[in-house]
Coordinates of N, CA and C in Angstrom, one line a residue:
Chain A
G1492 N -28.6 8.0 173.9 CA -27.5 8.6 174.6 C -27.2 10.0 174.0
A1493 N -26.2 10.7 174.6 CA -25.8 12.0 174.2 C -25.1 12.1 172.9
G1494 N -24.4 11.1 172.6 CA -23.6 11.1 171.4 C -23.8 9.8 170.5
V1495 N -23.0 9.8 169.5 CA -23.0 8.6 168.6 C -22.0 7.6 169.3
S1496 N -22.5 6.4 169.5 CA -21.7 5.4 170.2 C -21.4 4.2 169.2
Q1497 N -20.1 3.9 169.2 CA -19.7 2.8 168.3 C -19.0 1.7 169.1
S1498 N -19.2 0.5 168.6 CA -18.5 -0.6 169.3 C -18.2 -1.7 168.3
P1499 N -17.1 -2.5 168.6 CA -16.1 -2.2 169.6 C -15.3 -1.0 169.2
R1500 N -14.5 -0.5 170.1 CA -13.6 0.6 169.8 C -12.4 0.1 169.0
Y1501 N -12.0 -1.1 169.3 CA -10.9 -1.8 168.6 C -11.2 -3.2 168.2
K1502 N -10.8 -3.6 167.0 CA -11.1 -5.0 166.6 C -9.9 -5.5 165.8
V1503 N -9.3 -6.6 166.2 CA -8.3 -7.3 165.5 C -8.9 -8.5 164.9
A1504 N -8.8 -8.6 163.6 CA -9.3 -9.8 162.9 C -8.3 -10.5 162.1
K1505 N -8.4 -11.8 162.0 CA -7.5 -12.5 161.1 C -8.0 -12.4 159.7
R1506 N -7.1 -12.4 158.8 CA -7.5 -12.3 157.4 C -8.4 -13.4 157.1
G1507 N -9.5 -13.1 156.4 CA -10.5 -14.1 156.1 C -11.7 -14.2 157.1
Q1508 N -11.5 -13.5 158.2 CA -12.6 -13.6 159.2 C -13.7 -12.5 158.9
D1509 N -14.9 -12.8 159.3 CA -16.0 -11.8 159.2 C -16.0 -11.0 160.4
V1510 N -16.4 -9.7 160.2 CA -16.5 -8.8 161.4 C -17.8 -8.0 161.3
A1511 N -18.3 -7.5 162.4 CA -19.5 -6.7 162.5 C -19.3 -5.5 163.4
L1512 N -19.5 -4.3 162.9 CA -19.2 -3.1 163.6 C -20.6 -2.4 163.9
R1513 N -20.8 -2.0 165.1 CA -22.1 -1.5 165.5 C -22.0 0.0 165.7
C1514 N -23.1 0.7 165.3 CA -23.3 2.1 165.5 C -24.6 2.4 166.2
D1515 N -24.6 3.1 167.3 CA -25.8 3.6 167.9 C -25.9 5.1 167.7
P1516 N -26.8 5.6 166.8 CA -26.8 7.0 166.6 C -27.5 7.8 167.7
I1517 N -27.5 9.1 167.6 CA -28.2 9.9 168.6 C -29.7 9.6 168.4
S1518 N -30.4 9.4 169.5 CA -31.8 9.1 169.5 C -32.6 10.2 168.6
G1519 N -33.4 9.7 167.7 CA -34.2 10.6 166.9 C -33.6 11.0 165.6
H1520 N -32.3 10.7 165.5 CA -31.6 11.2 164.2 C -32.0 10.3 163.1
V1521 N -32.5 10.9 162.0 CA -33.0 10.2 160.9 C -31.9 9.6 160.0
S1522 N -30.9 10.4 159.8 CA -29.8 10.0 158.9 C -28.6 9.4 159.6
L1523 N -28.1 8.4 158.9 CA -26.9 7.7 159.4 C -25.9 7.4 158.3
F1524 N -24.6 7.7 158.6 CA -23.6 7.6 157.6 C -22.5 6.7 158.1
W1525 N -21.8 6.0 157.2 CA -20.6 5.2 157.5 C -19.5 5.8 156.6
Y1526 N -18.3 6.1 157.3 CA -17.2 6.5 156.6 C -16.0 5.6 157.0
Q1527 N -15.0 5.5 156.0 CA -13.8 4.7 156.3 C -12.6 5.7 156.3
Q1528 N -11.8 5.6 157.3 CA -10.7 6.5 157.4 C -9.4 5.7 157.5
A1529 N -8.6 5.7 156.4 CA -7.3 5.0 156.4 C -6.3 5.9 157.1
L1530 N -5.2 5.3 157.6 CA -4.2 6.0 158.4 C -3.7 7.2 157.6
G1531 N -3.7 8.3 158.2 CA -3.2 9.5 157.6 C -4.0 10.2 156.5
Q1532 N -5.3 9.7 156.4 CA -6.2 10.2 155.3 C -7.4 10.8 156.0
G1533 N -8.2 11.5 155.1 CA -9.5 12.0 155.6 C -10.5 10.9 155.4
P1534 N -11.6 11.0 156.1 CA -12.7 10.0 156.0 C -13.2 9.9 154.6
E1535 N -13.6 8.7 154.1 CA -14.2 8.5 152.8 C -15.6 7.9 153.0
F1536 N -16.5 8.4 152.3 CA -17.9 8.0 152.4 C -18.1 6.5 152.0
L1537 N -18.8 5.8 152.8 CA -19.2 4.4 152.4 C -20.6 4.2 152.0
T1538 N -21.5 4.6 153.0 CA -22.9 4.4 152.7 C -23.8 5.3 153.6
Y1539 N -25.1 5.5 153.2 CA -26.0 6.5 153.9 C -27.4 5.9 154.0
F1540 N -27.9 6.0 155.2 CA -29.3 5.6 155.5 C -30.2 6.8 155.9
Q1541 N -31.4 6.7 155.4 CA -32.4 7.6 155.9 C -33.5 6.7 156.5
N1542 N -33.6 6.8 157.8 CA -34.4 5.8 158.6 C -33.8 4.4 158.2
E1543 N -34.7 3.5 157.8 CA -34.2 2.1 157.5 C -33.8 2.0 156.1
A1544 N -34.0 3.0 155.3 CA -33.7 2.9 153.8 C -32.2 3.2 153.5
Q1545 N -31.6 2.4 152.8 CA -30.2 2.6 152.4 C -30.3 3.3 151.1
L1546 N -30.0 4.7 151.1 CA -30.2 5.5 149.9 C -29.0 5.6 149.1
D1547 N -27.9 5.3 149.6 CA -26.6 5.4 148.8 C -25.6 4.5 149.4
K1548 N -25.2 3.5 148.6 CA -24.1 2.6 149.0 C -23.0 2.6 148.0
S1549 N -22.8 3.8 147.3 CA -21.9 3.9 146.3 C -20.4 3.8 146.7
G1550 N -20.2 4.1 148.0 CA -18.8 4.1 148.5 C -18.3 2.8 149.1
L1551 N -19.2 1.8 149.1 CA -18.8 0.5 149.6 C -17.7 -0.1 148.7
P1552 N -16.5 -0.4 149.1 CA -15.5 -0.8 148.2 C -15.6 -2.1 147.5
S1553 N -16.4 -3.0 148.1 CA -16.6 -4.3 147.4 C -17.8 -5.0 147.9
D1554 N -18.2 -6.1 147.3 CA -19.4 -6.8 147.8 C -19.2 -7.5 149.1
R1555 N -18.0 -7.4 149.6 CA -17.7 -8.0 151.0 C -18.2 -7.1 152.1
F1556 N -18.6 -5.9 151.7 CA -19.0 -4.9 152.7 C -20.6 -4.8 152.6
F1557 N -21.2 -4.8 153.7 CA -22.7 -4.8 153.8 C -23.1 -4.0 155.0
A1558 N -24.1 -3.1 154.8 CA -24.6 -2.4 156.0 C -26.1 -2.5 156.1
E1559 N -26.6 -2.4 157.3 CA -28.0 -2.5 157.5 C -28.4 -1.6 158.7
R1560 N -29.7 -1.3 158.6 CA -30.3 -0.5 159.7 C -31.8 -0.8 159.8
P1561 N -32.0 -2.1 160.2 CA -33.4 -2.6 160.0 C -34.5 -1.9 160.7
E1562 N -34.3 -1.3 161.8 CA -35.4 -0.6 162.5 C -35.2 0.9 162.5
G1563 N -34.3 1.4 161.7 CA -34.1 2.9 161.6 C -33.4 3.5 162.7
S1564 N -32.7 2.7 163.5 CA -31.9 3.3 164.6 C -30.5 2.7 164.5
V1565 N -30.2 1.6 165.3 CA -28.9 1.0 165.3 C -28.5 0.5 163.9
S1566 N -27.3 0.7 163.5 CA -26.8 0.2 162.3 C -25.6 -0.7 162.5
T1567 N -25.5 -1.7 161.6 CA -24.3 -2.6 161.6 C -23.6 -2.6 160.3
L1568 N -22.3 -2.4 160.3 CA -21.5 -2.6 159.1 C -20.8 -3.9 159.2
K1569 N -21.0 -4.7 158.2 CA -20.4 -6.1 158.2 C -19.4 -6.2 157.1
I1570 N -18.3 -6.7 157.4 CA -17.2 -7.0 156.4 C -17.0 -8.5 156.4
Q1571 N -17.1 -9.1 155.2 CA -16.9 -10.5 155.1 C -15.5 -10.8 154.6
R1572 N -14.9 -11.9 155.0 CA -13.6 -12.3 154.5 C -12.6 -11.2 154.5
T1573 N -12.4 -10.6 155.6 CA -11.6 -9.4 155.7 C -10.2 -9.6 155.1
Q1574 N -9.7 -8.5 154.5 CA -8.4 -8.4 153.9 C -7.6 -7.3 154.6
Q1575 N -6.3 -7.4 154.4 CA -5.4 -6.4 155.1 C -5.8 -5.0 154.7
E1576 N -6.2 -4.8 153.4 CA -6.5 -3.4 153.0 C -7.8 -2.9 153.7
D1577 N -8.5 -3.7 154.4 CA -9.7 -3.3 155.1 C -9.3 -2.6 156.4
S1578 N -8.1 -2.7 156.8 CA -7.6 -2.1 158.1 C -7.8 -0.6 158.0
A1579 N -8.5 0.0 158.9 CA -8.9 1.4 158.9 C -9.7 1.7 160.1
V1580 N -10.0 3.0 160.3 CA -11.0 3.4 161.3 C -12.3 3.6 160.6
Y1581 N -13.3 2.9 161.1 CA -14.7 3.0 160.6 C -15.5 4.0 161.4
L1582 N -15.9 5.1 160.8 CA -16.6 6.1 161.5 C -18.1 6.1 161.2
C1583 N -18.9 6.3 162.2 CA -20.4 6.4 162.0 C -20.8 7.8 162.3
A1584 N -21.7 8.4 161.6 CA -22.2 9.8 161.9 C -23.7 9.8 161.8
S1585 N -24.4 10.6 162.5 CA -25.8 10.7 162.4 C -26.2 12.2 162.3
S1586 N -27.3 12.5 161.7 CA -27.8 13.8 161.7 C -29.4 13.8 161.8
L1587 N -29.9 14.9 162.3 CA -31.4 14.9 162.5 C -32.1 14.8 161.2
D1588 N -31.6 15.5 160.2 CA -32.2 15.5 158.9 C -31.1 15.5 157.9
G1589 N -31.0 14.3 157.1 CA -29.9 14.2 156.2 C -30.0 15.0 155.0
Q1590 N -31.1 15.5 154.6 CA -31.2 16.2 153.4 C -30.6 17.6 153.6
R1591 N -29.3 17.7 153.1 CA -28.6 18.9 153.2 C -28.4 19.4 154.6
N1592 N -28.5 18.6 155.6 CA -28.3 19.0 156.9 C -26.8 18.7 157.3
Y1593 N -26.1 19.7 157.8 CA -24.7 19.6 158.0 C -24.3 19.3 159.5
G1594 N -25.3 19.2 160.3 CA -25.0 19.0 161.7 C -24.7 17.5 162.0
Y1595 N -23.7 17.0 161.3 CA -23.3 15.6 161.5 C -22.7 15.5 162.9
T1596 N -23.0 14.4 163.6 CA -22.2 14.1 164.8 C -21.5 12.8 164.6
F1597 N -20.2 12.8 164.7 CA -19.5 11.6 164.4 C -19.3 10.8 165.7
G1598 N -19.2 9.5 165.7 CA -18.8 8.7 166.8 C -17.2 8.7 166.8
S1599 N -16.7 8.0 167.8 CA -15.3 7.9 168.0 C -14.6 6.9 167.1
G1600 N -15.4 6.0 166.4 CA -14.9 5.1 165.4 C -14.6 3.7 166.0
T1601 N -14.5 2.8 165.1 CA -13.9 1.5 165.4 C -12.6 1.3 164.6
R1602 N -11.5 1.0 165.3 CA -10.3 0.8 164.6 C -10.2 -0.7 164.3
L1603 N -10.2 -1.0 163.0 CA -10.1 -2.4 162.6 C -8.7 -2.7 162.1
T1604 N -8.1 -3.7 162.6 CA -6.8 -4.1 162.2 C -6.9 -5.6 161.7
V1605 N -6.5 -5.8 160.4 CA -6.6 -7.2 159.9 C -5.2 -7.7 159.8
V1606 N -5.0 -8.8 160.4 CA -3.6 -9.4 160.5 C -3.5 -10.7 159.7
Chain B
G45 N -11.0 6.9 146.5 CA -12.0 7.9 146.2 C -11.4 9.3 146.2
Q46 N -12.2 10.3 145.7 CA -11.7 11.7 145.6 C -11.5 12.2 147.0
Q47 N -10.4 13.0 147.2 CA -10.1 13.7 148.4 C -9.7 15.1 148.0
L48 N -10.2 16.1 148.7 CA -9.8 17.5 148.5 C -8.3 17.7 148.9
N49 N -7.7 18.6 148.2 CA -6.3 18.9 148.5 C -6.2 20.0 149.6
Q50 N -5.5 19.7 150.7 CA -5.3 20.6 151.8 C -3.9 21.0 151.9
S51 N -3.6 22.3 152.2 CA -2.2 22.7 152.5 C -2.2 23.7 153.6
P52 N -1.1 23.7 154.4 CA -0.1 22.7 154.3 C -0.5 21.4 154.9
Q53 N 0.4 20.4 154.7 CA 0.0 19.0 155.2 C 0.2 19.0 156.7
S54 N 1.2 19.7 157.2 CA 1.4 19.9 158.6 C 2.1 21.2 158.9
M55 N 2.0 21.6 160.1 CA 2.6 22.9 160.5 C 2.9 22.9 162.0
F56 N 4.0 23.4 162.3 CA 4.4 23.6 163.7 C 4.4 25.1 164.0
I57 N 3.7 25.6 165.0 CA 3.7 27.0 165.3 C 3.9 27.2 166.8
Q58 N 4.2 28.4 167.1 CA 4.3 28.8 168.5 C 3.0 29.3 169.1
E59 N 2.7 29.1 170.3 CA 1.5 29.6 170.9 C 1.4 31.1 170.7
G60 N 0.2 31.5 170.4 CA 0.0 32.9 170.2 C 0.0 33.3 168.7
E61 N 0.6 32.5 167.9 CA 0.7 32.8 166.4 C -0.7 32.5 165.8
D62 N -0.8 33.2 164.6 CA -2.0 33.0 163.8 C -1.7 31.8 162.8
V63 N -2.7 31.1 162.4 CA -2.6 29.9 161.5 C -3.5 30.1 160.3
S64 N -3.0 29.7 159.2 CA -3.9 29.7 158.0 C -3.7 28.5 157.2
M65 N -4.8 27.9 156.8 CA -4.7 26.7 156.0 C -5.8 26.7 154.9
N66 N -5.6 26.0 153.8 CA -6.6 26.1 152.7 C -6.9 24.7 152.1
C67 N -8.0 24.7 151.3 CA -8.5 23.5 150.8 C -9.0 23.8 149.3
T68 N -8.6 23.0 148.4 CA -8.9 23.2 147.0 C -9.5 22.0 146.4
S69 N -10.4 22.2 145.4 CA -11.1 21.1 144.7 C -11.1 21.4 143.2
S70 N -11.1 20.3 142.5 CA -11.3 20.5 141.0 C -12.7 20.6 140.6
S71 N -13.6 20.4 141.5 CA -15.0 20.5 141.2 C -15.7 21.5 142.2
I72 N -16.9 21.9 141.8 CA -17.7 22.9 142.6 C -18.4 22.2 143.8
F73 N -18.4 22.9 144.9 CA -19.2 22.5 146.0 C -20.2 23.6 146.5
N74 N -21.3 23.2 147.0 CA -22.3 24.1 147.4 C -22.1 24.5 148.9
T75 N -21.4 23.6 149.6 CA -21.2 23.8 151.0 C -19.8 23.4 151.4
W76 N -19.2 24.2 152.2 CA -17.9 23.8 152.8 C -18.0 23.7 154.3
L77 N -17.3 22.7 154.8 CA -17.3 22.5 156.2 C -15.9 22.3 156.7
W78 N -15.6 22.8 157.9 CA -14.3 22.5 158.5 C -14.5 21.8 159.8
Y79 N -13.7 20.7 160.0 CA -13.7 19.8 161.1 C -12.4 19.8 161.8
K80 N -12.4 19.4 163.1 CA -11.1 19.1 163.8 C -11.3 17.7 164.4
Q81 N -10.2 17.0 164.3 CA -10.2 15.6 164.8 C -9.0 15.4 165.8
D82 N -9.3 15.0 167.0 CA -8.3 14.7 168.0 C -8.0 13.2 167.9
P83 N -6.8 12.8 168.4 CA -6.5 11.4 168.3 C -7.5 10.5 169.0
G84 N -7.9 9.4 168.2 CA -8.8 8.5 168.8 C -10.3 8.9 168.9
E85 N -10.6 10.1 168.2 CA -11.9 10.6 168.2 C -12.4 10.8 166.8
G86 N -13.7 11.0 166.7 CA -14.3 11.4 165.4 C -14.1 12.9 165.1
P87 N -14.3 13.3 163.9 CA -14.2 14.7 163.6 C -15.3 15.5 164.2
V88 N -15.0 16.7 164.6 CA -16.0 17.6 165.3 C -16.2 18.9 164.4
L89 N -17.4 19.2 164.1 CA -17.6 20.3 163.2 C -17.3 21.7 163.8
L90 N -16.5 22.5 163.1 CA -16.1 23.8 163.6 C -16.9 24.9 163.0
I91 N -17.0 24.9 161.7 CA -17.6 26.0 160.9 C -18.3 25.4 159.7
A92 N -19.4 25.9 159.3 CA -20.1 25.6 158.0 C -20.3 26.8 157.2
L93 N -20.1 26.7 155.9 CA -20.2 27.8 155.0 C -21.1 27.4 153.9
Y94 N -22.1 28.3 153.5 CA -23.2 27.9 152.7 C -23.2 28.6 151.3
K95 N -22.5 29.7 151.2 CA -22.6 30.4 149.9 C -21.2 31.0 149.5
A96 N -21.0 31.1 148.2 CA -19.7 31.7 147.7 C -19.5 33.0 148.3
G97 N -18.2 33.3 148.7 CA -17.9 34.6 149.3 C -18.1 34.7 150.8
E98 N -18.9 33.8 151.3 CA -19.3 33.9 152.7 C -18.0 33.8 153.6
L99 N -18.0 34.7 154.6 CA -17.0 34.7 155.6 C -17.6 34.5 157.0
T100 N -17.2 33.5 157.7 CA -17.9 33.1 159.0 C -16.9 33.0 160.1
S101 N -17.2 33.4 161.3 CA -16.3 33.3 162.4 C -17.0 32.5 163.5
N102 N -16.1 31.8 164.3 CA -16.5 31.0 165.4 C -15.4 31.2 166.5
G103 N -15.6 32.2 167.3 CA -14.5 32.5 168.3 C -13.2 32.9 167.6
R104 N -12.2 32.2 167.8 CA -10.9 32.5 167.2 C -10.7 32.0 165.8
L105 N -11.7 31.3 165.3 CA -11.7 30.7 164.0 C -12.5 31.5 163.0
T106 N -11.9 31.7 161.8 CA -12.6 32.4 160.7 C -12.4 31.5 159.4
A107 N -13.5 31.3 158.7 CA -13.4 30.5 157.5 C -14.1 31.3 156.3
Q108 N -13.6 31.1 155.1 CA -14.2 31.7 154.0 C -14.5 30.7 152.9
F109 N -15.6 30.9 152.2 CA -16.0 30.1 151.0 C -15.6 30.8 149.8
G110 N -14.7 30.2 149.0 CA -14.1 30.9 147.9 C -15.2 31.3 146.8
I111 N -14.9 32.4 146.1 CA -15.8 32.9 145.1 C -16.0 31.8 144.0
T112 N -15.0 31.1 143.6 CA -15.1 30.1 142.6 C -15.9 28.9 143.0
R113 N -16.1 28.8 144.3 CA -16.8 27.6 144.9 C -15.9 26.3 144.9
K114 N -14.6 26.5 144.5 CA -13.7 25.4 144.5 C -12.7 25.5 145.6
D115 N -12.8 26.4 146.5 CA -11.8 26.5 147.5 C -12.4 27.1 148.8
S116 N -11.6 26.9 149.9 CA -12.0 27.5 151.2 C -10.8 27.6 152.0
F117 N -10.8 28.5 152.9 CA -9.6 28.6 153.9 C -10.1 28.8 155.3
L118 N -9.2 28.4 156.2 CA -9.5 28.5 157.7 C -8.4 29.2 158.3
N119 N -8.7 30.2 159.1 CA -7.7 30.9 159.9 C -8.0 30.7 161.4
I120 N -6.9 30.5 162.2 CA -7.0 30.4 163.6 C -6.2 31.5 164.2
S121 N -6.7 32.4 165.0 CA -6.0 33.5 165.5 C -5.5 33.1 166.9
A122 N -4.3 33.7 167.3 CA -3.8 33.5 168.6 C -3.9 32.1 169.1
S123 N -3.2 31.2 168.5 CA -3.3 29.8 168.7 C -2.9 29.4 170.2
I124 N -3.6 28.4 170.7 CA -3.3 27.9 172.1 C -3.0 26.4 172.0
P125 N -2.5 25.8 173.0 CA -2.1 24.4 172.9 C -3.2 23.5 172.6
S126 N -4.4 23.7 173.0 CA -5.6 22.8 172.7 C -6.0 22.9 171.2
D127 N -5.4 23.8 170.4 CA -5.7 23.8 169.0 C -5.0 22.7 168.3
V128 N -4.1 22.0 169.0 CA -3.4 20.8 168.3 C -4.4 19.8 167.9
G129 N -4.2 19.3 166.7 CA -5.1 18.3 166.1 C -4.9 18.3 164.6
I130 N -5.8 17.5 164.0 CA -5.9 17.5 162.5 C -7.1 18.2 162.1
Y131 N -7.0 19.1 161.1 CA -8.1 19.9 160.6 C -8.4 19.4 159.2
F132 N -9.7 19.1 159.0 CA -10.2 18.6 157.7 C -11.2 19.6 157.1
C133 N -11.1 19.8 155.8 CA -12.1 20.5 155.1 C -13.0 19.4 154.6
A134 N -14.2 19.7 154.3 CA -15.2 18.8 153.6 C -16.1 19.6 152.8
G135 N -16.5 19.0 151.7 CA -17.5 19.7 150.8 C -18.7 18.8 150.4
L136 N -19.8 19.5 150.2 CA -21.0 18.9 149.7 C -21.2 19.4 148.3
P137 N -21.4 18.5 147.4 CA -21.6 18.9 146.0 C -23.0 19.5 145.7
P138 N -23.2 20.1 144.5 CA -24.5 20.5 144.2 C -25.5 19.4 144.3
L139 N -26.8 19.7 144.4 CA -27.8 18.7 144.8 C -28.0 17.8 143.6
T140 N -27.3 16.7 143.6 CA -27.5 15.6 142.6 C -27.4 14.3 143.4
G141 N -28.4 13.5 143.2 CA -28.3 12.2 143.9 C -28.4 12.4 145.4
T142 N -27.5 11.7 146.1 CA -27.5 11.8 147.5 C -26.7 13.0 147.9
A143 N -27.4 14.1 148.3 CA -26.7 15.3 148.6 C -25.9 15.3 149.9
S144 N -26.1 14.3 150.7 CA -25.4 14.4 152.0 C -24.1 13.7 152.0
K145 N -23.5 13.3 150.9 CA -22.3 12.6 150.9 C -21.1 13.6 150.9
L146 N -20.4 13.7 152.1 CA -19.3 14.6 152.2 C -18.0 14.0 151.5
T147 N -17.3 14.9 150.9 CA -15.9 14.6 150.4 C -15.0 15.4 151.3
F148 N -14.1 14.6 151.9 CA -13.1 15.2 152.9 C -11.8 15.5 152.2
G149 N -11.1 16.5 152.9 CA -9.7 16.8 152.4 C -8.7 15.8 153.1
T150 N -7.5 16.0 152.7 CA -6.4 15.1 153.2 C -5.9 15.5 154.6
G151 N -6.3 16.7 155.1 CA -6.0 17.0 156.4 C -4.8 17.9 156.6
T152 N -4.8 18.8 157.6 CA -3.7 19.6 158.0 C -3.4 19.3 159.5
R153 N -2.2 18.8 159.8 CA -1.9 18.5 161.1 C -1.2 19.7 161.8
L154 N -1.8 20.2 162.9 CA -1.3 21.4 163.5 C -0.7 21.0 164.9
Q155 N 0.5 21.4 165.1 CA 1.2 21.3 166.4 C 1.6 22.6 166.9
V156 N 1.3 22.8 168.2 CA 1.6 24.1 168.8 C 2.6 24.0 169.9
T157 N 3.7 24.7 169.8 CA 4.7 24.7 170.8 C 4.6 25.9 171.7
L158 N 5.0 25.7 173.0 CA 4.8 26.7 174.0 C 5.9 27.8 173.8

């Protein structure tokens, strides 16, 4: 597609429930990023893929967070046993070449609310 | 995690006025980026700056990369209603480890009155 597509746009989860957030990057984009944006804050880095390789996962807040990109295109961010502090907008971005390439295109995000 | 300091936090201006906002860091960045985020959307890149002292324009927007490499500012001239939104700075550190990890600022919320 023309842009980065994320689904669902909104997700309400009960505390303790597992969730999976999907990102469809721009076709042909090598690099894919996940960011977490809490209300009133700037996005914070979670993890980075180059093709199917997860090169940096230093921003994942706990071992309840897991991301994958098995075929180097679509990516899924999974959060197990959700907690209220996980409530945020989860943004996905892709770029043609992640090595110092700044042409990130962000998706519209998934707003996760944990109740 | 670390976030860059942006000021002002919010501003109300009248249409036609010029706007200035800045971003500071305690550490050095090799690249500064400025994004705009509308409600319910992801950030959209406005301007990218690649070296200290660089001054770059994009239409009514002008941004500068500070000489110390620890700050940047964004100016918007002759503001119009569609300039409303949240402006974020973001920085890329020197090439260590994963160079593509952006650090974002805390944001400046701009509201324009007619």
